[in-house]
């Protein structure tokens, strides 16, 4: 397994896999090195992590995806650990993420040391749980 920053050559792949962002925003995130790609031994992309900033000053993991055949093998933990270390090296002491209350990801984040920090109630979606983690 190999973790890399997304490059311009990955743009179309990301556009096809991550429908939550417009192309213009994806391009900006690639330039800002805010998308990590997870590759298997044959260099095939099998997952990604995308982040931004909550309140423009706290790293916030917006998306973590691992393709189904590669789940439950420690790869999600590995890419999150990698991101957390990069954030720590950049001087951040706290990171954040969220997930919907009906998603199993909440248990994954808690196992990684994330703490419940509140929630959002949106009209058409399940409760969104916010998580924080202090970087040691």
Short mmCIF file of N, CA, C and O in Angstrom, two decimals:
data_model
loop_
_atom_site.label_atom_id
_atom_site.label_comp_id
_atom_site.label_asym_id
_atom_site.label_seq_id
_atom_site.Cartn_x
_atom_site.Cartn_y
_atom_site.Cartn_z
N UNK A 1 0.84 -1.18 0.00
CA UNK A 1 0.00 0.00 0.00
C UNK A 1 0.88 1.24 0.00
O UNK A 1 1.92 1.27 0.64
N UNK A 2 0.42 2.25 -0.73
CA UNK A 2 1.18 3.48 -0.87
C UNK A 2 0.21 4.66 -0.77
O UNK A 2 -0.88 4.63 -1.35
N UNK A 3 0.60 5.70 -0.03
CA UNK A 3 -0.22 6.90 0.10
C UNK A 3 0.51 8.04 -0.61
O UNK A 3 1.69 8.28 -0.37
N UNK A 4 -0.22 8.72 -1.50
CA UNK A 4 0.35 9.85 -2.25
C UNK A 4 -0.64 11.00 -2.26
O UNK A 4 -1.84 10.81 -2.04
N UNK A 5 -0.12 12.20 -2.53
CA UNK A 5 -1.01 13.33 -2.78
C UNK A 5 -1.58 13.16 -4.18
O UNK A 5 -0.89 12.70 -5.09
N UNK A 6 -2.82 13.56 -4.37
CA UNK A 6 -3.41 13.53 -5.70
C UNK A 6 -2.68 14.53 -6.59
O UNK A 6 -2.21 15.58 -6.12
N UNK A 7 -2.58 14.20 -7.86
CA UNK A 7 -1.93 15.06 -8.86
C UNK A 7 -2.95 15.44 -9.92
O UNK A 7 -4.03 14.85 -10.01
N UNK A 8 -2.59 16.42 -10.73
CA UNK A 8 -3.50 16.84 -11.82
C UNK A 8 -3.91 15.65 -12.69
O UNK A 8 -5.03 15.60 -13.18
N UNK A 9 -3.02 14.70 -12.87
CA UNK A 9 -3.33 13.53 -13.70
C UNK A 9 -4.41 12.64 -13.08
O UNK A 9 -4.98 11.78 -13.75
N UNK A 10 -4.72 12.85 -11.80
CA UNK A 10 -5.75 12.07 -11.11
C UNK A 10 -7.12 12.75 -11.13
O UNK A 10 -8.09 12.19 -10.64
N UNK A 11 -7.20 13.94 -11.71
CA UNK A 11 -8.42 14.73 -11.66
C UNK A 11 -9.64 13.98 -12.17
O UNK A 11 -10.67 13.91 -11.47
N UNK A 12 -9.58 13.39 -13.35
CA UNK A 12 -10.75 12.70 -13.90
C UNK A 12 -11.17 11.52 -13.03
O UNK A 12 -12.36 11.26 -12.86
N UNK A 13 -10.20 10.79 -12.50
CA UNK A 13 -10.52 9.67 -11.62
C UNK A 13 -11.30 10.17 -10.40
O UNK A 13 -12.33 9.60 -10.03
N UNK A 14 -10.83 11.26 -9.80
CA UNK A 14 -11.50 11.81 -8.61
C UNK A 14 -12.89 12.32 -8.96
O UNK A 14 -13.85 12.07 -8.24
N UNK A 15 -13.01 13.03 -10.08
CA UNK A 15 -14.31 13.54 -10.51
C UNK A 15 -15.32 12.41 -10.64
O UNK A 15 -16.47 12.53 -10.22
N UNK A 16 -14.89 11.29 -11.19
CA UNK A 16 -15.78 10.15 -11.39
C UNK A 16 -16.13 9.42 -10.10
O UNK A 16 -17.13 8.71 -10.04
N UNK A 17 -15.31 9.54 -9.08
CA UNK A 17 -15.51 8.80 -7.84
C UNK A 17 -16.07 9.63 -6.70
O UNK A 17 -16.66 9.09 -5.77
N UNK A 18 -15.83 10.93 -6.71
CA UNK A 18 -16.23 11.80 -5.59
C UNK A 18 -17.24 12.83 -6.09
O UNK A 18 -16.87 13.92 -6.49
N UNK A 19 -18.52 12.47 -6.07
CA UNK A 19 -19.55 13.35 -6.64
C UNK A 19 -19.92 14.55 -5.76
O UNK A 19 -20.75 15.35 -6.15
N UNK A 20 -19.30 14.68 -4.61
CA UNK A 20 -19.70 15.72 -3.65
C UNK A 20 -19.10 17.09 -3.95
O UNK A 20 -19.53 18.07 -3.36
N UNK A 21 -18.10 17.14 -4.83
CA UNK A 21 -17.43 18.41 -5.12
C UNK A 21 -17.48 18.73 -6.60
O UNK A 21 -17.39 17.84 -7.44
N UNK A 22 -17.53 20.02 -6.90
CA UNK A 22 -17.42 20.47 -8.28
C UNK A 22 -15.98 20.36 -8.74
O UNK A 22 -15.04 20.43 -7.94
N UNK A 23 -15.79 20.22 -10.05
CA UNK A 23 -14.44 20.05 -10.61
C UNK A 23 -13.52 21.19 -10.18
O UNK A 23 -12.36 20.96 -9.85
N UNK A 24 -14.00 22.40 -10.19
CA UNK A 24 -13.19 23.56 -9.80
C UNK A 24 -12.64 23.40 -8.38
O UNK A 24 -11.48 23.70 -8.11
N UNK A 25 -13.47 22.90 -7.48
CA UNK A 25 -13.04 22.70 -6.10
C UNK A 25 -12.06 21.54 -5.99
O UNK A 25 -11.11 21.60 -5.19
N UNK A 26 -12.28 20.49 -6.76
CA UNK A 26 -11.34 19.36 -6.74
C UNK A 26 -9.98 19.82 -7.23
O UNK A 26 -8.95 19.49 -6.63
N UNK A 27 -9.95 20.60 -8.29
CA UNK A 27 -8.67 21.11 -8.81
C UNK A 27 -7.94 21.92 -7.75
O UNK A 27 -6.72 21.78 -7.58
N UNK A 28 -8.65 22.77 -7.04
CA UNK A 28 -8.04 23.58 -5.98
C UNK A 28 -7.50 22.70 -4.86
O UNK A 28 -6.42 22.95 -4.32
N UNK A 29 -8.23 21.64 -4.51
CA UNK A 29 -7.77 20.74 -3.45
C UNK A 29 -6.54 19.95 -3.90
O UNK A 29 -5.65 19.69 -3.09
N UNK A 30 -6.48 19.59 -5.17
CA UNK A 30 -5.27 18.91 -5.67
C UNK A 30 -4.08 19.85 -5.55
O UNK A 30 -3.03 19.46 -5.05
N UNK A 31 -4.25 21.09 -5.99
CA UNK A 31 -3.16 22.07 -5.89
C UNK A 31 -2.75 22.32 -4.44
O UNK A 31 -1.58 22.52 -4.15
N UNK A 32 -3.73 22.32 -3.54
CA UNK A 32 -3.46 22.54 -2.13
C UNK A 32 -3.00 21.31 -1.37
O UNK A 32 -2.79 21.36 -0.16
N UNK A 33 -2.85 20.19 -2.08
CA UNK A 33 -2.43 18.91 -1.47
C UNK A 33 -3.38 18.48 -0.36
O UNK A 33 -2.97 17.97 0.67
N UNK A 34 -4.68 18.66 -0.62
CA UNK A 34 -5.71 18.31 0.36
C UNK A 34 -6.46 17.03 0.01
O UNK A 34 -7.50 16.74 0.57
N UNK A 35 -5.90 16.27 -0.94
CA UNK A 35 -6.47 14.96 -1.27
C UNK A 35 -5.32 13.95 -1.28
O UNK A 35 -4.31 14.15 -1.96
N UNK A 36 -5.49 12.88 -0.50
CA UNK A 36 -4.53 11.79 -0.47
C UNK A 36 -5.15 10.60 -1.20
O UNK A 36 -6.33 10.32 -1.03
N UNK A 37 -4.33 9.90 -1.96
CA UNK A 37 -4.79 8.69 -2.64
C UNK A 37 -4.11 7.48 -2.02
O UNK A 37 -2.93 7.53 -1.67
N UNK A 38 -4.86 6.42 -1.93
CA UNK A 38 -4.37 5.16 -1.40
C UNK A 38 -4.24 4.21 -2.58
O UNK A 38 -5.21 4.00 -3.32
N UNK A 39 -3.05 3.67 -2.79
CA UNK A 39 -2.80 2.80 -3.94
C UNK A 39 -2.36 1.42 -3.45
O UNK A 39 -1.64 1.30 -2.47
N UNK A 40 -2.78 0.41 -4.19
CA UNK A 40 -2.34 -0.95 -3.85
C UNK A 40 -0.98 -1.22 -4.50
O UNK A 40 -0.40 -0.33 -5.12
N UNK A 41 -0.51 -2.43 -4.41
CA UNK A 41 0.81 -2.79 -4.94
C UNK A 41 0.97 -2.59 -6.43
O UNK A 41 2.07 -2.38 -6.92
N UNK A 42 -0.13 -2.63 -7.16
CA UNK A 42 -0.05 -2.42 -8.61
C UNK A 42 -0.36 -0.97 -8.99
O UNK A 42 -0.64 -0.69 -10.15
N UNK A 43 -0.30 -0.07 -8.00
CA UNK A 43 -0.52 1.37 -8.21
C UNK A 43 -1.96 1.74 -8.54
O UNK A 43 -2.25 2.88 -8.88
N UNK A 44 -2.88 0.79 -8.44
CA UNK A 44 -4.29 1.09 -8.65
C UNK A 44 -4.81 1.87 -7.45
O UNK A 44 -4.52 1.54 -6.30
N UNK A 45 -5.60 2.93 -7.69
CA UNK A 45 -6.17 3.71 -6.60
C UNK A 45 -7.32 2.91 -5.99
O UNK A 45 -8.23 2.49 -6.68
N UNK A 46 -7.24 2.72 -4.68
CA UNK A 46 -8.25 1.93 -3.99
C UNK A 46 -8.98 2.73 -2.91
O UNK A 46 -9.84 2.20 -2.22
N UNK A 47 -8.62 3.99 -2.76
CA UNK A 47 -9.29 4.82 -1.77
C UNK A 47 -8.72 6.22 -1.76
O UNK A 47 -7.72 6.51 -2.43
N UNK A 48 -9.36 7.09 -1.00
CA UNK A 48 -8.87 8.46 -0.89
C UNK A 48 -9.35 9.10 0.41
O UNK A 48 -10.31 8.65 1.03
N UNK A 49 -8.63 10.13 0.79
CA UNK A 49 -8.98 10.97 1.94
C UNK A 49 -8.93 12.40 1.44
O UNK A 49 -7.96 12.81 0.79
N UNK A 50 -9.98 13.17 1.74
CA UNK A 50 -10.03 14.57 1.34
C UNK A 50 -10.33 15.40 2.58
O UNK A 50 -11.13 15.00 3.42
N UNK A 51 -9.67 16.54 2.70
CA UNK A 51 -9.92 17.39 3.86
C UNK A 51 -9.98 18.86 3.47
O UNK A 51 -9.64 19.25 2.37
N UNK A 52 -10.45 19.64 4.43
CA UNK A 52 -10.49 21.09 4.32
C UNK A 52 -10.24 21.66 5.71
O UNK A 52 -9.56 21.02 6.52
N UNK A 53 -10.84 22.78 5.99
CA UNK A 53 -10.61 23.43 7.29
C UNK A 53 -11.92 23.93 7.88
O UNK A 53 -12.65 24.68 7.24
N UNK A 54 -12.21 23.49 9.10
CA UNK A 54 -13.36 23.96 9.85
C UNK A 54 -12.99 25.30 10.44
O UNK A 54 -11.91 25.45 11.01
N UNK A 55 -13.84 26.29 10.33
CA UNK A 55 -13.56 27.66 10.77
C UNK A 55 -12.30 28.22 10.11
O UNK A 55 -11.67 29.14 10.64
N UNK A 56 -11.89 27.65 8.98
CA UNK A 56 -10.70 28.07 8.24
C UNK A 56 -9.40 27.90 9.02
O UNK A 56 -8.36 28.40 8.60
N UNK A 57 -9.42 27.17 10.15
CA UNK A 57 -8.18 27.00 10.91
C UNK A 57 -7.99 25.63 11.55
O UNK A 57 -6.99 25.40 12.21
N UNK A 58 -8.94 24.73 11.39
CA UNK A 58 -8.83 23.40 12.00
C UNK A 58 -9.01 22.35 10.91
O UNK A 58 -10.08 22.30 10.29
N UNK A 59 -8.00 21.51 10.68
CA UNK A 59 -8.14 20.48 9.65
C UNK A 59 -9.36 19.59 9.90
O UNK A 59 -9.57 19.11 11.01
N UNK A 60 -10.17 19.44 8.85
CA UNK A 60 -11.42 18.70 8.94
C UNK A 60 -11.45 17.67 7.81
O UNK A 60 -11.48 18.03 6.64
N UNK A 61 -11.42 16.39 8.18
CA UNK A 61 -11.49 15.32 7.19
C UNK A 61 -12.92 15.24 6.66
O UNK A 61 -13.84 14.87 7.39
N UNK A 62 -13.10 15.60 5.39
CA UNK A 62 -14.43 15.62 4.78
C UNK A 62 -14.83 14.29 4.17
O UNK A 62 -16.02 14.00 4.05
N UNK A 63 -13.85 13.52 3.73
CA UNK A 63 -14.17 12.29 3.01
C UNK A 63 -13.07 11.26 3.24
O UNK A 63 -11.89 11.58 3.11
N UNK A 64 -13.48 10.08 3.59
CA UNK A 64 -12.57 8.93 3.64
C UNK A 64 -13.30 7.80 2.95
O UNK A 64 -14.43 7.45 3.33
N UNK A 65 -12.68 7.24 1.93
CA UNK A 65 -13.29 6.14 1.19
C UNK A 65 -12.24 5.08 0.91
O UNK A 65 -11.15 5.38 0.42
N UNK A 66 -12.59 3.85 1.22
CA UNK A 66 -11.77 2.69 0.87
C UNK A 66 -12.69 1.76 0.08
O UNK A 66 -13.79 1.45 0.52
N UNK A 67 -12.24 1.33 -1.10
CA UNK A 67 -13.05 0.42 -1.90
C UNK A 67 -13.37 -0.85 -1.11
O UNK A 67 -12.53 -1.35 -0.34
N UNK A 68 -14.56 -1.35 -1.31
CA UNK A 68 -15.10 -2.48 -0.53
C UNK A 68 -14.13 -3.66 -0.36
O UNK A 68 -13.96 -4.15 0.75
N UNK A 69 -13.47 -4.15 -1.41
CA UNK A 69 -12.61 -5.33 -1.22
C UNK A 69 -11.41 -5.08 -0.29
O UNK A 69 -10.80 -6.03 0.18
N UNK A 70 -11.11 -3.82 -0.01
CA UNK A 70 -9.92 -3.48 0.78
C UNK A 70 -10.26 -3.03 2.20
O UNK A 70 -9.37 -2.69 2.96
N UNK A 71 -11.53 -3.03 2.53
CA UNK A 71 -11.95 -2.59 3.86
C UNK A 71 -11.62 -3.64 4.92
O UNK A 71 -11.43 -4.80 4.62
N UNK A 72 -11.54 -3.16 6.15
CA UNK A 72 -11.29 -4.01 7.33
C UNK A 72 -9.93 -4.71 7.25
O UNK A 72 -9.75 -5.81 7.75
N UNK A 73 -8.97 -4.03 6.61
CA UNK A 73 -7.60 -4.55 6.53
C UNK A 73 -6.60 -3.56 7.11
O UNK A 73 -5.39 -3.71 6.92
N UNK A 74 -7.09 -2.51 7.78
CA UNK A 74 -6.21 -1.53 8.41
C UNK A 74 -5.81 -0.37 7.52
O UNK A 74 -5.07 0.51 7.95
N UNK A 75 -6.29 -0.35 6.29
CA UNK A 75 -5.88 0.71 5.36
C UNK A 75 -6.50 2.05 5.71
O UNK A 75 -5.88 3.10 5.55
N UNK A 76 -7.74 2.04 6.18
CA UNK A 76 -8.38 3.28 6.60
C UNK A 76 -7.62 3.90 7.76
O UNK A 76 -7.34 5.11 7.76
N UNK A 77 -7.26 3.09 8.73
CA UNK A 77 -6.49 3.58 9.88
C UNK A 77 -5.15 4.14 9.41
O UNK A 77 -4.71 5.19 9.88
N UNK A 78 -4.52 3.44 8.48
CA UNK A 78 -3.21 3.86 8.01
C UNK A 78 -3.26 5.22 7.32
O UNK A 78 -2.41 6.09 7.57
N UNK A 79 -4.25 5.45 6.47
CA UNK A 79 -4.31 6.73 5.77
C UNK A 79 -4.71 7.86 6.73
O UNK A 79 -4.21 8.98 6.62
N UNK A 80 -5.58 7.57 7.71
CA UNK A 80 -5.93 8.58 8.71
C UNK A 80 -4.72 8.91 9.56
O UNK A 80 -4.44 10.09 9.83
N UNK A 81 -3.96 7.91 10.00
CA UNK A 81 -2.73 8.15 10.76
C UNK A 81 -1.76 9.02 9.97
O UNK A 81 -1.13 9.94 10.51
N UNK A 82 -1.62 8.73 8.69
CA UNK A 82 -0.73 9.50 7.81
C UNK A 82 -1.16 10.96 7.76
O UNK A 82 -0.36 11.87 7.92
N UNK A 83 -2.47 11.18 7.56
CA UNK A 83 -3.00 12.55 7.52
C UNK A 83 -2.78 13.26 8.85
O UNK A 83 -2.33 14.41 8.88
N UNK A 84 -3.06 12.57 9.95
CA UNK A 84 -2.87 13.18 11.27
C UNK A 84 -1.41 13.58 11.49
O UNK A 84 -1.13 14.67 12.02
N UNK A 85 -0.48 12.73 11.08
CA UNK A 85 0.95 13.07 11.23
C UNK A 85 1.31 14.28 10.38
O UNK A 85 2.08 15.14 10.82
N UNK A 86 0.79 14.36 9.18
CA UNK A 86 1.06 15.53 8.34
C UNK A 86 0.48 16.80 8.97
O UNK A 86 1.11 17.86 8.95
N UNK A 87 -0.69 16.69 9.55
CA UNK A 87 -1.30 17.87 10.20
C UNK A 87 -0.47 18.29 11.42
O UNK A 87 -0.25 19.48 11.65
N UNK A 88 0.00 17.31 12.16
CA UNK A 88 0.84 17.60 13.32
C UNK A 88 2.14 18.28 12.89
O UNK A 88 2.58 19.26 13.50
N UNK A 89 2.76 17.79 11.82
CA UNK A 89 3.99 18.40 11.31
C UNK A 89 3.77 19.83 10.85
O UNK A 89 4.69 20.65 10.89
N UNK A 90 2.54 20.14 10.45
CA UNK A 90 2.22 21.51 10.04
C UNK A 90 1.85 22.40 11.22
O UNK A 90 1.51 23.56 11.05
N UNK A 91 1.90 21.84 12.42
CA UNK A 91 1.68 22.64 13.63
C UNK A 91 0.27 22.60 14.19
O UNK A 91 -0.03 23.32 15.16
N UNK A 92 -0.60 21.76 13.65
CA UNK A 92 -1.96 21.67 14.17
C UNK A 92 -2.00 20.76 15.38
O UNK A 92 -1.30 19.75 15.44
N UNK A 93 -2.81 21.13 16.36
CA UNK A 93 -2.94 20.34 17.58
C UNK A 93 -4.27 19.60 17.67
O UNK A 93 -4.46 18.76 18.53
N UNK A 94 -5.20 19.95 16.77
CA UNK A 94 -6.54 19.38 16.80
C UNK A 94 -6.99 19.13 15.36
O UNK A 94 -6.73 19.94 14.48
N UNK A 95 -7.66 17.99 15.14
CA UNK A 95 -8.28 17.69 13.85
C UNK A 95 -9.73 17.32 14.11
O UNK A 95 -10.11 16.96 15.23
N UNK A 96 -10.52 17.38 13.04
CA UNK A 96 -11.94 17.09 13.15
C UNK A 96 -12.42 16.22 11.99
O UNK A 96 -11.78 16.18 10.95
N UNK A 97 -13.55 15.59 12.20
CA UNK A 97 -14.27 14.90 11.14
C UNK A 97 -15.72 14.78 11.56
O UNK A 97 -16.11 15.25 12.64
N UNK A 98 -16.53 14.15 10.73
CA UNK A 98 -17.93 13.91 11.08
C UNK A 98 -18.45 12.72 10.30
O UNK A 98 -17.84 12.28 9.33
N UNK A 99 -19.58 12.22 10.73
CA UNK A 99 -20.27 11.15 10.02
C UNK A 99 -21.74 11.17 10.43
O UNK A 99 -22.07 11.71 11.49
N UNK A 100 -22.57 10.62 9.61
CA UNK A 100 -23.99 10.56 9.97
C UNK A 100 -24.22 9.48 11.03
O UNK A 100 -23.52 8.46 11.06
N UNK A 101 -25.21 9.72 11.85
CA UNK A 101 -25.49 8.81 12.96
C UNK A 101 -25.90 7.41 12.49
O UNK A 101 -25.77 6.45 13.25
N UNK A 102 -26.35 7.29 11.26
CA UNK A 102 -26.75 5.97 10.76
C UNK A 102 -25.62 5.25 10.03
O UNK A 102 -25.84 4.20 9.43
N UNK A 103 -24.42 5.77 10.09
CA UNK A 103 -23.26 5.16 9.44
C UNK A 103 -22.34 4.49 10.46
O UNK A 103 -22.12 5.03 11.56
N UNK A 104 -21.79 3.35 10.10
CA UNK A 104 -20.88 2.64 11.00
C UNK A 104 -19.55 3.35 11.19
O UNK A 104 -18.81 3.04 12.11
N UNK A 105 -19.24 4.32 10.34
CA UNK A 105 -17.95 5.03 10.44
C UNK A 105 -17.76 5.67 11.80
O UNK A 105 -16.62 5.84 12.25
N UNK A 106 -18.85 6.01 12.49
CA UNK A 106 -18.70 6.64 13.81
C UNK A 106 -17.90 5.74 14.75
O UNK A 106 -17.09 6.22 15.54
N UNK A 107 -18.09 4.44 14.65
CA UNK A 107 -17.37 3.50 15.52
C UNK A 107 -15.89 3.45 15.14
O UNK A 107 -15.02 3.34 16.00
N UNK A 108 -15.60 3.51 13.86
CA UNK A 108 -14.22 3.55 13.36
C UNK A 108 -13.48 4.75 13.93
O UNK A 108 -12.38 4.63 14.46
N UNK A 109 -14.10 5.93 13.84
CA UNK A 109 -13.44 7.14 14.34
C UNK A 109 -13.23 7.08 15.85
O UNK A 109 -12.17 7.48 16.34
N UNK A 110 -14.19 6.58 16.57
CA UNK A 110 -14.01 6.46 18.02
C UNK A 110 -12.86 5.51 18.34
O UNK A 110 -12.07 5.76 19.26
N UNK A 111 -12.73 4.41 17.60
CA UNK A 111 -11.61 3.48 17.84
C UNK A 111 -10.26 4.16 17.59
O UNK A 111 -9.25 3.78 18.18
N UNK A 112 -10.25 5.16 16.70
CA UNK A 112 -9.01 5.89 16.40
C UNK A 112 -8.75 7.02 17.38
O UNK A 112 -7.78 7.77 17.21
N UNK A 113 -9.59 7.17 18.38
CA UNK A 113 -9.36 8.18 19.41
C UNK A 113 -10.13 9.47 19.22
O UNK A 113 -9.93 10.43 19.97
N UNK A 114 -11.04 9.52 18.26
CA UNK A 114 -11.86 10.71 18.07
C UNK A 114 -12.95 10.74 19.12
O UNK A 114 -13.51 9.71 19.48
N UNK A 115 -13.24 11.94 19.62
CA UNK A 115 -14.25 12.14 20.66
C UNK A 115 -15.46 12.87 20.09
O UNK A 115 -15.30 13.81 19.31
N UNK A 116 -16.63 12.48 20.52
CA UNK A 116 -17.85 13.18 20.12
C UNK A 116 -17.75 14.64 20.58
O UNK A 116 -17.38 14.91 21.72
N UNK A 117 -18.09 15.55 19.68
CA UNK A 117 -17.96 16.97 19.99
C UNK A 117 -19.24 17.75 19.74
O UNK A 117 -19.26 18.96 19.91
N UNK A 118 -20.29 17.09 19.34
CA UNK A 118 -21.55 17.77 19.06
C UNK A 118 -22.20 17.17 17.83
O UNK A 118 -21.76 16.14 17.32
N UNK A 119 -23.25 17.83 17.37
CA UNK A 119 -23.95 17.31 16.20
C UNK A 119 -24.68 18.43 15.48
O UNK A 119 -24.87 19.52 16.02
N UNK A 120 -25.07 18.13 14.27
CA UNK A 120 -25.87 19.02 13.45
C UNK A 120 -27.16 18.30 13.09
O UNK A 120 -27.14 17.11 12.79
N UNK A 121 -28.25 19.03 13.11
CA UNK A 121 -29.51 18.48 12.69
C UNK A 121 -29.88 19.18 11.38
O UNK A 121 -30.05 20.40 11.35
N UNK A 122 -29.95 18.41 10.31
CA UNK A 122 -30.32 18.94 9.01
C UNK A 122 -31.69 18.40 8.63
O UNK A 122 -32.06 17.29 9.03
N UNK A 123 -32.42 19.15 7.85
CA UNK A 123 -33.81 18.79 7.53
C UNK A 123 -33.98 17.41 6.90
O UNK A 123 -34.90 16.69 7.23
N UNK A 124 -33.10 17.05 5.99
CA UNK A 124 -33.36 15.86 5.19
C UNK A 124 -32.35 14.73 5.42
O UNK A 124 -32.41 13.72 4.75
N UNK A 125 -31.45 14.89 6.36
CA UNK A 125 -30.43 13.88 6.60
C UNK A 125 -30.48 13.42 8.06
O UNK A 125 -30.97 14.14 8.92
N UNK A 126 -29.92 12.24 8.32
CA UNK A 126 -29.79 11.82 9.72
C UNK A 126 -28.85 12.78 10.46
O UNK A 126 -28.11 13.55 9.85
N UNK A 127 -28.87 12.70 11.74
CA UNK A 127 -28.00 13.49 12.61
C UNK A 127 -26.55 13.38 12.16
O UNK A 127 -26.07 12.28 11.89
N UNK A 128 -25.85 14.48 12.06
CA UNK A 128 -24.42 14.50 11.70
C UNK A 128 -23.63 14.66 12.99
O UNK A 128 -23.77 15.65 13.71
N UNK A 129 -22.81 13.67 13.31
CA UNK A 129 -22.01 13.68 14.54
C UNK A 129 -20.64 14.28 14.22
O UNK A 129 -19.96 13.83 13.30
N UNK A 130 -20.24 15.29 14.99
CA UNK A 130 -18.93 15.91 14.85
C UNK A 130 -17.96 15.25 15.82
O UNK A 130 -18.32 14.97 16.98
N UNK A 131 -16.73 15.04 15.37
CA UNK A 131 -15.68 14.43 16.19
C UNK A 131 -14.44 15.31 16.19
O UNK A 131 -14.13 15.94 15.17
N UNK A 132 -13.71 15.31 17.30
CA UNK A 132 -12.42 15.98 17.38
C UNK A 132 -11.39 15.00 17.92
O UNK A 132 -11.72 14.03 18.60
N UNK A 133 -10.14 15.29 17.61
CA UNK A 133 -9.04 14.50 18.16
C UNK A 133 -7.86 15.42 18.39
O UNK A 133 -7.45 16.16 17.49
N UNK A 134 -7.33 15.39 19.60
CA UNK A 134 -6.11 16.13 19.90
C UNK A 134 -4.94 15.30 19.40
O UNK A 134 -4.86 14.10 19.66
N UNK A 135 -4.03 15.96 18.70
CA UNK A 135 -2.86 15.27 18.17
C UNK A 135 -1.76 15.27 19.22
O UNK A 135 -1.39 16.32 19.73
N UNK A 136 -1.29 14.09 19.56
CA UNK A 136 -0.26 13.96 20.60
C UNK A 136 1.11 14.27 20.07
O UNK A 136 1.42 14.18 18.93
#
